[in-house]
């Protein structure tokens, strides 16, 4: 293997930061550059849809309490930070990353950590229509919700949509959630458990409308309502579009890297080039033993992949696959949902604790052929964690 | 000091949450490795209750993100947590467990240590 002298991490959020940390903790002492499209130092995104929106304290200008690093650690990382600068191209033959503004960085190692960006609806842009991904998005939305907004419409009842709706309800606003599918979260949780979690909206005082799309916005210049495909019109002061994200790979067009709803890599986050790795929301990993690939948009995957990718990048090939059991959590309407494992359509659900019908929380396990495949807990943190640990140790059905 | 419970009501491997009552913080009390420990209940990383965490020896794992905290020092041993949680003195008097909340330090104010109690 060749010794790397410059490694550039493109993307300055959770996964990129953890890759940078991983490189240093494994003894890499060469030049380390971190490029970030946002002007902020790395910060934690999960609170943006929750306490950041509902909190009383003025969030101020920068990441503040959400910062993932402190000055001491930044000094230890000894990295060059190029923030507020999107990357525009990767020339693998020349070993160069081109940045907005024309600057080119020579580099012999690359960590792709450019994350994902919210999908939008094919509709005109209007004031009052928001998406939520970044701190700046959240700051704008927070201000809008506090500026005499009374009626909020959230498009999309996935986890982000549900969390935003929950935060709006907590602020005392009138909230309607519009979901195109007959039931939200079915791909993630299966129908039975999706129905239970969808019930949280009503419990939290929000209205959930399923099975209808968005036809268009009402209002000129500023949104005043949402027109649905079923003909209904919902008055709205603020609209939040939460219809998923797409990985940020446009800057890699022409790089020669395989792009397929993300950057294709092997099971250890390594692309076809041993000196280019990808981590976090943008990385599409091979699943060993199957023809399938997986792109996870989970906080924990982003954090853990950074360390694995750093190790494989320094080794010059994949010496460690990324095998962590998928895990995510969502806080909404006062309930904490936790999921771990790899359920597949057709897995059956068994309730181990509590009763999903009574709203007091429960613990469920997904099973196939007598083997546990995943766990779902609502307000059952301790037993959930026990089950999560058992799942992580247990063999999974073939091909998971 | 705050009475927690009779020691027989907090068996080995169990934890309990107590309110400090003066808006200091909620405190998590653990019985593990043959001793009692008390730390701030809220994970320094994100809103999670450490009393609901997984106990392994002198460490508790945060139920939300698997950050580990050393119950003896309050220091996190791994990411994602980077800041320590506070530890609080625990005493047993006549079979009753008490927590002595550490005084929250306010800049510019003198810090008073919790009064020491004889351990029975």
Short mmCIF file of C-alpha atoms in Angstrom, two decimals:
data_model
loop_
_atom_site.label_atom_id
_atom_site.label_comp_id
_atom_site.label_asym_id
_atom_site.label_seq_id
_atom_site.Cartn_x
_atom_site.Cartn_y
_atom_site.Cartn_z
CA UNK A 1 0.00 0.00 0.00
CA UNK A 2 1.10 3.56 -0.57
CA UNK A 3 1.34 5.89 2.35
CA UNK A 4 -1.19 8.69 2.22
CA UNK A 5 0.16 12.17 2.73
CA UNK A 6 -3.04 14.17 2.26
CA UNK A 7 -6.55 12.99 3.06
CA UNK A 8 -9.50 15.21 2.23
CA UNK A 9 -12.83 14.63 3.90
CA UNK A 10 -15.61 16.11 1.79
CA UNK A 11 -18.54 16.76 4.10
CA UNK A 12 -18.23 18.26 7.57
CA UNK A 13 -21.07 16.60 9.41
CA UNK A 14 -21.31 13.56 11.67
CA UNK A 15 -19.89 10.90 9.33
CA UNK A 16 -17.13 13.10 7.94
CA UNK A 17 -16.09 14.22 11.40
CA UNK A 18 -15.97 10.64 12.65
CA UNK A 19 -13.87 9.63 9.67
CA UNK A 20 -11.46 12.46 10.50
CA UNK A 21 -11.40 11.39 14.14
CA UNK A 22 -10.87 7.79 13.07
CA UNK A 23 -7.91 8.70 10.86
CA UNK A 24 -6.19 10.56 13.67
CA UNK A 25 -6.96 7.95 16.31
CA UNK A 26 -5.42 5.30 14.04
CA UNK A 27 -2.24 7.30 13.85
CA UNK A 28 -2.60 9.08 10.53
CA UNK A 29 -0.36 12.13 10.90
CA UNK A 30 -0.41 13.52 7.39
CA UNK A 31 -2.29 16.53 6.10
CA UNK A 32 -6.01 16.39 6.85
CA UNK A 33 -8.44 18.69 5.10
CA UNK A 34 -12.16 18.89 5.89
CA UNK A 35 -14.37 20.53 3.28
CA UNK A 36 -17.89 21.54 4.24
CA UNK A 37 -20.66 23.04 2.14
CA UNK A 38 -22.23 24.59 5.23
CA UNK A 39 -20.53 27.48 6.97
CA UNK A 40 -20.82 25.73 10.35
CA UNK A 41 -18.45 23.46 12.19
CA UNK A 42 -19.87 19.93 12.57
CA UNK A 43 -23.06 19.82 14.61
CA UNK A 44 -25.66 17.27 15.59
CA UNK A 45 -28.72 17.20 13.36
CA UNK A 46 -31.25 15.05 15.29
CA UNK A 47 -32.26 17.84 17.70
CA UNK A 48 -33.10 20.19 14.81
CA UNK A 49 -36.56 18.68 14.37
CA UNK A 50 -37.14 18.41 18.10
CA UNK A 51 -35.85 20.55 20.97
CA UNK A 52 -34.24 23.08 18.65
CA UNK A 53 -37.70 24.01 17.35
CA UNK A 54 -39.49 23.85 20.68
CA UNK A 55 -36.77 25.16 23.00
CA UNK A 56 -37.12 28.47 24.75
CA UNK A 57 -33.52 29.59 24.60
CA UNK A 58 -32.46 31.64 21.62
CA UNK A 59 -30.32 29.30 19.54
CA UNK A 60 -28.00 32.14 18.51
CA UNK A 61 -25.92 32.13 15.36
CA UNK A 62 -23.73 29.03 15.29
CA UNK A 63 -24.22 25.41 16.34
CA UNK A 64 -23.89 26.32 20.02
CA UNK A 65 -24.98 23.36 22.12
CA UNK A 66 -25.29 21.20 19.02
CA UNK A 67 -21.59 21.40 18.21
CA UNK A 68 -19.97 18.00 17.79
CA UNK A 69 -16.49 19.31 18.49
CA UNK A 70 -14.96 21.71 20.94
CA UNK A 71 -11.88 23.90 20.43
CA UNK A 72 -9.70 21.45 22.32
CA UNK A 73 -10.68 18.55 20.11
CA UNK A 74 -10.37 20.63 16.97
CA UNK A 75 -6.83 21.47 17.96
CA UNK A 76 -6.12 17.76 18.46
CA UNK A 77 -7.57 16.91 15.04
CA UNK A 78 -5.13 19.33 13.46
CA UNK A 79 -7.22 19.61 10.30
CA UNK A 80 -7.61 22.40 7.78
CA UNK A 81 -11.26 23.39 7.67
CA UNK A 82 -12.65 24.78 4.44
CA UNK A 83 -16.21 25.66 5.40
CA UNK A 84 -18.94 27.26 3.33
CA UNK A 85 -17.32 25.79 0.22
CA UNK A 86 -19.17 23.14 -1.81
CA UNK A 87 -17.07 20.59 -3.67
CA UNK A 88 -17.79 20.62 -7.39
CA UNK A 89 -15.81 17.75 -8.86
CA UNK A 90 -13.51 14.85 -8.11
CA UNK A 91 -10.79 14.08 -10.62
CA UNK A 92 -9.48 10.73 -9.51
CA UNK A 93 -6.85 10.53 -12.25
CA UNK A 94 -5.31 13.85 -11.27
CA UNK A 95 -5.89 13.30 -7.55
CA UNK A 96 -7.75 16.57 -7.30
CA UNK A 97 -10.92 17.86 -5.72
CA UNK A 98 -12.27 21.01 -7.29
CA UNK A 99 -14.13 23.42 -5.06
CA UNK A 100 -16.63 26.15 -5.81
CA UNK A 101 -14.74 29.29 -6.70
CA UNK A 102 -12.19 27.39 -8.77
CA UNK A 103 -9.80 26.20 -6.09
CA UNK A 104 -8.33 22.73 -6.59
CA UNK A 105 -7.06 20.53 -3.76
CA UNK A 106 -4.39 17.93 -4.43
CA UNK A 107 -5.16 14.88 -2.37
CA UNK A 108 -4.25 11.21 -2.38
CA UNK A 109 -6.98 10.01 -0.07
CA UNK A 110 -10.66 10.98 -0.18
CA UNK A 111 -13.50 10.45 2.26
CA UNK A 112 -16.85 11.18 0.61
CA UNK A 113 -19.25 12.31 3.32
CA UNK A 114 -21.51 14.74 1.47
CA UNK A 115 -24.67 13.38 3.03
CA UNK A 116 -28.09 13.95 1.56
CA UNK A 117 -30.36 16.82 0.72
CA UNK A 118 -34.15 17.05 1.11
CA UNK A 119 -36.28 16.05 -1.83
CA UNK A 120 -38.59 18.80 -2.97
CA UNK A 121 -41.94 18.78 -4.73
CA UNK A 122 -42.07 19.87 -8.39
CA UNK A 123 -43.80 23.12 -7.45
CA UNK A 124 -42.87 26.79 -7.51
CA UNK A 125 -40.89 28.15 -4.57
CA UNK A 126 -42.98 30.24 -2.22
CA UNK A 127 -42.16 31.99 1.02
CA UNK A 128 -43.40 29.97 3.93
CA UNK A 129 -42.55 26.60 2.36
CA UNK A 130 -39.68 24.96 4.21
CA UNK A 131 -37.52 21.86 4.17
CA UNK A 132 -35.47 20.77 7.17
CA UNK A 133 -31.98 19.38 6.97
CA UNK A 134 -29.46 21.97 8.08
CA UNK A 135 -29.03 24.27 11.03
CA UNK A 136 -29.84 27.22 8.78
CA UNK A 137 -33.04 25.49 7.63
CA UNK A 138 -33.99 24.89 11.25
CA UNK A 139 -33.22 28.47 12.24
CA UNK A 140 -35.49 29.78 9.46
CA UNK A 141 -38.25 27.33 10.33
CA UNK A 142 -38.00 28.10 14.03
CA UNK A 143 -38.43 31.82 13.32
CA UNK A 144 -41.35 31.19 10.97
CA UNK A 145 -43.17 29.05 13.53
CA UNK A 146 -42.82 31.82 16.09
CA UNK A 147 -43.87 34.63 13.76
CA UNK A 148 -47.63 34.43 14.23
CA UNK A 149 -47.96 31.09 12.49
CA UNK A 150 -51.15 29.36 13.55
CA UNK A 151 -51.65 26.62 10.97
CA UNK A 152 -48.88 24.32 9.83
CA UNK A 153 -49.11 21.70 7.12
CA UNK A 154 -46.40 19.04 7.04
CA UNK A 155 -46.01 17.10 3.79
CA UNK A 156 -44.76 13.58 4.48
CA UNK A 157 -45.30 11.50 7.60
CA UNK A 158 -41.88 9.87 7.76
CA UNK A 159 -39.74 10.33 10.86
CA UNK A 160 -38.66 13.90 10.07
CA UNK A 161 -42.20 14.95 9.14
CA UNK A 162 -43.63 13.33 12.26
CA UNK A 163 -41.01 14.94 14.51
CA UNK A 164 -41.57 18.39 13.01
CA UNK A 165 -45.34 17.95 13.33
CA UNK A 166 -44.89 16.87 16.93
CA UNK A 167 -42.76 19.94 17.65
CA UNK A 168 -45.35 22.22 16.05
CA UNK A 169 -48.10 20.61 18.12
CA UNK A 170 -45.99 21.15 21.23
CA UNK A 171 -45.76 24.84 20.29
CA UNK A 172 -49.56 24.94 20.32
CA UNK A 173 -49.96 25.23 16.56
CA UNK A 174 -52.68 23.63 14.49
CA UNK A 175 -50.94 20.81 12.59
CA UNK A 176 -52.02 18.68 9.64
CA UNK A 177 -49.75 16.00 8.21
CA UNK A 178 -50.29 14.90 4.62
CA UNK A 179 -49.00 11.49 3.55
CA UNK A 180 -49.22 10.12 0.01
CA UNK A 181 -49.13 6.47 1.08
CA UNK A 182 -52.20 4.82 2.62
CA UNK A 183 -50.14 4.50 5.80
CA UNK A 184 -46.77 6.06 6.68
CA UNK A 185 -43.64 4.13 7.74
CA UNK A 186 -44.75 0.79 6.27
CA UNK A 187 -41.37 0.19 4.54
CA UNK A 188 -39.55 0.81 7.82
CA UNK A 189 -41.87 -0.85 10.33
CA UNK A 190 -44.28 -3.11 8.48
CA UNK A 191 -48.00 -2.47 8.37
CA UNK A 192 -48.98 -3.55 11.86
CA UNK A 193 -46.42 -1.44 13.71
CA UNK A 194 -46.69 1.44 11.24
CA UNK A 195 -50.38 1.66 12.13
CA UNK A 196 -49.52 1.89 15.81
CA UNK A 197 -46.92 4.63 15.26
CA UNK A 198 -49.23 6.56 12.93
CA UNK A 199 -51.68 6.65 15.82
CA UNK A 200 -49.26 8.88 17.72
CA UNK A 201 -50.28 11.85 15.54
CA UNK A 202 -53.86 11.81 16.78
CA UNK A 203 -52.70 11.23 20.34
CA UNK A 204 -50.50 14.31 20.05
CA UNK A 205 -53.28 16.46 18.67
CA UNK A 206 -52.18 16.52 15.01
CA UNK A 207 -54.35 15.52 12.07
CA UNK A 208 -52.96 12.84 9.74
CA UNK A 209 -54.35 12.67 6.19
CA UNK A 210 -53.16 9.59 4.27
CA UNK A 211 -53.50 8.52 0.66
CA UNK A 212 -53.42 11.95 -0.89
CA UNK A 213 -50.73 13.92 -2.70
CA UNK A 214 -50.12 17.62 -3.09
CA UNK A 215 -51.54 19.32 -6.17
CA UNK A 216 -50.11 22.76 -5.55
CA UNK A 217 -49.68 25.72 -3.26
CA UNK A 218 -52.21 28.46 -2.68
CA UNK A 219 -50.92 32.00 -2.39
CA UNK A 220 -48.78 34.38 -4.42
CA UNK A 221 -45.33 35.12 -3.09
CA UNK A 222 -46.25 33.60 0.26
CA UNK A 223 -48.02 30.33 0.85
CA UNK A 224 -51.55 30.56 2.23
CA UNK A 225 -52.70 27.00 1.68
CA UNK A 226 -52.02 23.55 0.28
CA UNK A 227 -54.20 22.09 -2.44
CA UNK A 228 -54.42 18.31 -2.25
CA UNK A 229 -54.88 15.91 -5.16
CA UNK A 230 -58.22 14.85 -3.70
CA UNK A 231 -59.47 18.42 -4.08
CA UNK A 232 -59.27 19.50 -0.47
CA UNK A 233 -57.51 22.76 0.39
CA UNK A 234 -55.72 23.12 3.70
CA UNK A 235 -55.12 26.68 4.91
CA UNK A 236 -51.48 27.08 5.96
CA UNK A 237 -49.22 29.79 7.33
CA UNK A 238 -46.19 27.51 7.23
CA UNK A 239 -45.60 24.38 5.14
CA UNK A 240 -42.82 21.89 5.86
CA UNK A 241 -41.94 19.41 3.12
CA UNK A 242 -40.48 16.20 4.55
CA UNK A 243 -40.66 13.73 1.71
CA UNK A 244 -37.27 12.10 2.10
CA UNK A 245 -33.79 12.93 0.96
CA UNK A 246 -31.49 12.13 -1.95
CA UNK A 247 -27.77 11.55 -1.57
CA UNK A 248 -25.51 14.41 -2.64
CA UNK A 249 -23.54 12.87 -5.51
CA UNK A 250 -23.93 15.45 -8.29
CA UNK A 251 -20.37 16.66 -7.73
CA UNK A 252 -19.11 13.13 -8.47
CA UNK A 253 -20.60 12.92 -11.97
CA UNK A 254 -17.73 12.20 -14.32
CA UNK A 255 -15.43 10.99 -11.55
CA UNK A 256 -15.68 7.41 -12.74
CA UNK A 257 -17.04 6.28 -9.37
CA UNK A 258 -20.12 4.08 -9.52
CA UNK A 259 -23.16 6.13 -8.49
CA UNK A 260 -26.47 4.44 -7.79
CA UNK A 261 -28.64 6.42 -5.39
CA UNK A 262 -25.44 6.98 -3.44
CA UNK A 263 -21.78 6.14 -3.88
CA UNK A 264 -21.28 2.42 -4.43
CA UNK A 265 -18.78 0.83 -2.09
CA UNK A 266 -17.89 -2.58 -0.80
CA UNK A 267 -18.89 -3.78 2.66
CA UNK A 268 -16.11 -1.70 4.19
CA UNK A 269 -17.09 1.69 2.71
CA UNK A 270 -14.34 1.44 0.04
CA UNK A 271 -15.19 2.40 -3.56
CA UNK A 272 -13.65 0.81 -6.64
CA UNK A 273 -10.61 2.96 -5.84
CA UNK A 274 -8.84 1.92 -2.64
CA UNK A 275 -7.97 5.52 -1.78
CA UNK A 276 -11.60 6.72 -1.99
CA UNK A 277 -14.10 5.77 0.70
CA UNK A 278 -17.66 6.90 1.38
CA UNK A 279 -19.51 7.20 4.68
CA UNK A 280 -22.89 8.18 6.06
CA UNK A 281 -26.07 9.03 4.17
CA UNK A 282 -24.24 9.19 0.83
CA UNK A 283 -22.66 5.72 1.01
CA UNK A 284 -24.29 2.67 -0.57
CA UNK A 285 -22.63 -0.40 0.89
CA UNK A 286 -22.54 -3.92 -0.48
CA UNK A 287 -24.15 -6.50 1.76
CA UNK A 288 -21.82 -9.48 2.05
CA UNK A 289 -23.34 -12.73 0.87
CA UNK A 290 -26.11 -11.04 -1.08
CA UNK A 291 -26.50 -9.10 -4.29
CA UNK A 292 -28.14 -6.31 -2.32
CA UNK A 293 -26.76 -2.94 -1.37
CA UNK A 294 -27.80 -0.75 1.53
CA UNK A 295 -27.76 2.98 2.01
CA UNK A 296 -28.65 3.87 5.58
CA UNK A 297 -29.75 7.31 6.65
CA UNK A 298 -29.29 6.63 10.33
CA UNK A 299 -27.29 8.75 12.72
CA UNK A 300 -25.58 5.72 14.25
CA UNK A 301 -24.48 4.32 10.88
CA UNK A 302 -22.94 7.66 10.01
CA UNK A 303 -21.02 7.76 13.23
CA UNK A 304 -19.78 4.18 13.10
CA UNK A 305 -18.95 4.06 9.39
CA UNK A 306 -16.49 6.92 9.81
CA UNK A 307 -14.20 4.80 11.95
CA UNK A 308 -14.48 1.71 9.72
CA UNK A 309 -13.81 3.70 6.54
CA UNK A 310 -10.81 5.42 8.11
CA UNK A 311 -9.27 2.08 8.99
CA UNK A 312 -9.81 0.62 5.51
CA UNK A 313 -8.52 3.77 3.82
CA UNK A 314 -5.29 3.63 5.81
CA UNK A 315 -4.95 -0.12 5.23
CA UNK A 316 -5.25 0.33 1.46
CA UNK A 317 -8.09 -2.18 1.22
CA UNK A 318 -11.04 -3.45 3.21
CA UNK A 319 -9.75 -5.13 6.33
CA UNK A 320 -12.91 -4.48 8.32
CA UNK A 321 -16.48 -4.63 7.02
CA UNK A 322 -19.21 -2.42 8.46
CA UNK A 323 -21.51 -4.85 10.24
CA UNK A 324 -23.31 -2.85 12.88
CA UNK A 325 -26.94 -3.73 13.35
CA UNK A 326 -29.09 -0.91 11.91
CA UNK A 327 -30.52 1.26 14.66
CA UNK A 328 -32.60 4.41 14.74
CA UNK A 329 -34.79 6.29 17.14
CA UNK A 330 -37.44 8.95 16.84
CA UNK A 331 -38.96 11.18 19.50
CA UNK A 332 -42.48 12.32 18.69
CA UNK A 333 -45.54 13.40 20.65
CA UNK A 334 -43.84 12.57 23.92
CA UNK A 335 -43.05 9.00 22.85
CA UNK A 336 -39.62 7.58 22.10
CA UNK A 337 -39.58 5.06 19.26
CA UNK A 338 -36.50 2.83 18.97
CA UNK A 339 -35.86 0.29 16.23
CA UNK A 340 -32.96 -2.07 15.67
CA UNK A 341 -32.41 -4.92 13.25
CA UNK A 342 -33.21 -5.92 9.71
CA UNK A 343 -36.86 -6.72 9.24
CA UNK A 344 -38.13 -7.84 5.86
CA UNK A 345 -41.63 -7.83 4.43
CA UNK A 346 -43.54 -10.79 5.81
CA UNK A 347 -41.76 -10.96 9.16
CA UNK A 348 -44.28 -11.47 11.93
CA UNK A 349 -44.56 -9.26 15.00
CA UNK A 350 -44.79 -10.48 18.57
CA UNK A 351 -45.48 -8.12 21.48
CA UNK A 352 -43.20 -8.89 24.41
CA UNK A 353 -44.22 -6.11 26.80
CA UNK A 354 -47.03 -3.62 27.10
CA UNK A 355 -49.96 -3.21 24.75
CA UNK A 356 -49.76 -1.11 21.58
CA UNK A 357 -53.47 -0.43 21.91
CA UNK A 358 -53.35 1.38 25.24
CA UNK A 359 -50.82 4.07 24.37
CA UNK A 360 -48.55 3.27 27.29
CA UNK A 361 -45.61 2.01 25.29
CA UNK A 362 -44.60 -1.52 24.32
CA UNK A 363 -41.78 -3.74 23.15
CA UNK A 364 -42.14 -5.80 19.99
CA UNK A 365 -39.93 -8.28 18.21
CA UNK A 366 -40.05 -9.11 14.50
CA UNK A 367 -39.53 -12.77 13.68
CA UNK A 368 -39.05 -15.05 10.72
CA UNK A 369 -38.95 -18.83 11.03
CA UNK A 370 -38.47 -18.59 14.77
CA UNK A 371 -35.51 -16.21 14.44
CA UNK A 372 -35.69 -12.64 15.75
CA UNK A 373 -34.91 -10.16 12.98
CA UNK A 374 -35.61 -6.77 14.56
CA UNK A 375 -36.90 -5.03 17.65
CA UNK A 376 -39.22 -2.09 18.09
CA UNK A 377 -39.72 -0.28 21.34
CA UNK A 378 -41.96 2.62 22.24
CA UNK A 379 -41.05 4.09 25.63
CA UNK A 380 -39.27 0.88 26.64
CA UNK A 381 -35.62 1.98 26.60
CA UNK A 382 -34.21 -0.60 28.97
CA UNK A 383 -35.80 -3.79 27.68
CA UNK A 384 -35.29 -2.49 24.14
CA UNK A 385 -31.58 -2.15 24.76
CA UNK A 386 -31.43 -5.69 26.11
CA UNK A 387 -33.17 -6.96 22.99
CA UNK A 388 -30.97 -4.85 20.73
CA UNK A 389 -27.89 -6.42 22.28
CA UNK A 390 -29.28 -9.92 21.84
CA UNK A 391 -30.03 -9.17 18.19
CA UNK A 392 -26.54 -7.83 17.60
CA UNK A 393 -25.08 -11.08 18.91
CA UNK A 394 -27.53 -13.48 17.29
CA UNK A 395 -27.17 -14.88 13.79
CA UNK A 396 -29.49 -13.27 11.26
CA UNK A 397 -31.55 -15.17 8.70
CA UNK A 398 -29.56 -15.81 5.53
CA UNK A 399 -29.14 -12.81 3.30
CA UNK A 400 -29.84 -10.10 5.89
CA UNK B 1 -29.20 15.19 51.22
CA UNK B 2 -31.98 13.23 49.61
CA UNK B 3 -33.29 9.91 50.87
CA UNK B 4 -33.46 7.44 47.99
CA UNK B 5 -34.79 4.15 49.39
CA UNK B 6 -33.97 1.25 51.67
CA UNK B 7 -30.93 -0.58 50.29
CA UNK B 8 -32.93 -3.82 49.95
CA UNK B 9 -35.19 -1.99 47.51
CA UNK B 10 -32.35 -1.32 45.09
CA UNK B 11 -30.92 -4.75 44.28
CA UNK B 12 -27.65 -5.35 42.45
CA UNK B 13 -27.92 -4.43 38.76
CA UNK B 14 -30.81 -2.04 39.31
CA UNK B 15 -31.09 1.72 39.10
CA UNK B 16 -33.44 4.40 40.28
CA UNK B 17 -34.15 7.99 39.41
CA UNK B 18 -34.48 10.65 42.11
CA UNK B 19 -35.42 14.28 41.82
CA UNK B 20 -32.96 16.57 43.55
CA UNK B 21 -35.91 18.82 44.31
CA UNK B 22 -34.06 22.11 44.00
CA UNK B 23 -33.95 22.11 40.21
CA UNK B 24 -30.38 20.87 40.51
CA UNK B 25 -30.96 17.93 38.25
CA UNK B 26 -32.52 14.54 38.18
CA UNK B 27 -30.07 12.02 39.62
CA UNK B 28 -29.65 8.37 38.66
CA UNK B 29 -28.64 5.98 41.44
CA UNK B 30 -27.12 2.60 40.57
CA UNK B 31 -26.33 -0.55 42.50
CA UNK B 32 -23.58 -2.40 40.67
CA UNK B 33 -20.36 -4.23 41.49
CA UNK B 34 -21.37 -4.32 45.14
CA UNK B 35 -21.56 -0.54 45.52
CA UNK B 36 -23.92 2.37 45.05
CA UNK B 37 -23.21 5.22 42.63
CA UNK B 38 -25.05 8.40 41.72
CA UNK B 39 -24.63 10.53 38.61
CA UNK B 40 -26.70 13.08 36.73
CA UNK B 41 -29.53 11.23 35.02
CA UNK B 42 -29.48 13.13 31.74
CA UNK B 43 -26.90 12.04 29.19
CA UNK B 44 -24.52 14.87 28.37
CA UNK B 45 -24.95 14.15 24.68
CA UNK B 46 -28.68 14.19 24.17
CA UNK B 47 -31.89 13.95 26.07
CA UNK B 48 -31.81 10.44 27.44
CA UNK B 49 -32.19 9.04 30.94
CA UNK B 50 -29.09 7.19 32.11
CA UNK B 51 -31.09 5.41 34.84
CA UNK B 52 -32.65 3.51 31.94
CA UNK B 53 -29.22 2.57 30.63
CA UNK B 54 -27.44 -0.74 30.45
CA UNK B 55 -25.20 -1.51 33.43
CA UNK B 56 -21.92 -3.30 32.94
CA UNK B 57 -19.63 -3.24 35.93
CA UNK B 58 -18.91 0.38 36.78
CA UNK B 59 -20.22 1.64 33.45
CA UNK B 60 -23.64 2.61 32.21
CA UNK B 61 -24.52 2.70 28.54
CA UNK B 62 -26.85 5.49 27.45
CA UNK B 63 -30.08 3.95 26.12
CA UNK B 64 -30.23 6.27 23.13
CA UNK B 65 -26.77 6.23 21.55
CA UNK B 66 -24.68 3.74 23.44
CA UNK B 67 -22.31 6.28 24.93
CA UNK B 68 -20.62 4.74 27.99
CA UNK B 69 -20.16 6.63 31.25
CA UNK B 70 -17.89 5.63 34.10
CA UNK B 71 -20.07 5.74 37.22
CA UNK B 72 -17.05 6.53 39.39
CA UNK B 73 -15.98 9.66 37.54
CA UNK B 74 -18.91 10.57 35.31
CA UNK B 75 -16.50 10.62 32.38
CA UNK B 76 -17.67 9.29 29.04
CA UNK B 77 -15.42 6.51 27.78
CA UNK B 78 -16.44 6.76 24.16
CA UNK B 79 -18.30 8.88 21.66
CA UNK B 80 -20.85 10.24 21.03
CA UNK B 81 -20.73 11.78 24.49
CA UNK B 82 -17.81 14.10 25.06
CA UNK B 83 -18.75 15.90 28.26
CA UNK B 84 -18.77 14.25 31.66
CA UNK B 85 -21.90 14.01 33.78
CA UNK B 86 -21.60 15.03 37.43
CA UNK B 87 -21.17 12.43 40.13
CA UNK B 88 -22.87 12.71 43.52
CA UNK B 89 -21.89 11.31 46.89
CA UNK B 90 -23.92 8.38 48.18
CA UNK B 91 -24.15 7.31 51.81
CA UNK B 92 -25.96 4.55 53.68
CA UNK B 93 -27.28 5.27 57.15
CA UNK B 94 -29.18 2.53 59.03
CA UNK B 95 -29.95 0.70 55.81
CA UNK B 96 -31.26 3.85 54.15
CA UNK B 97 -29.62 5.14 50.99
CA UNK B 98 -28.99 8.89 50.66
CA UNK B 99 -27.69 11.03 47.80
CA UNK B 100 -25.85 14.29 48.40
CA UNK B 101 -26.32 16.35 45.26
CA UNK B 102 -23.20 18.11 44.16
CA UNK B 103 -23.82 21.82 44.17
CA UNK B 104 -24.29 23.22 40.72
CA UNK B 105 -21.48 25.65 40.24
CA UNK B 106 -22.51 29.14 39.30
CA UNK B 107 -19.72 31.33 37.93
CA UNK B 108 -18.57 33.79 40.55
CA UNK B 109 -20.15 31.94 43.46
CA UNK B 110 -18.22 29.96 46.02
CA UNK B 111 -18.72 26.21 45.80
CA UNK B 112 -19.78 24.37 48.95
CA UNK B 113 -19.16 20.69 49.11
CA UNK B 114 -21.99 18.48 50.25
CA UNK B 115 -21.78 17.72 53.97
CA UNK B 116 -20.01 14.45 54.64
CA UNK B 117 -21.96 11.77 56.42
CA UNK B 118 -20.61 8.82 58.26
CA UNK B 119 -21.14 5.71 56.20
CA UNK B 120 -22.79 3.03 58.28
#
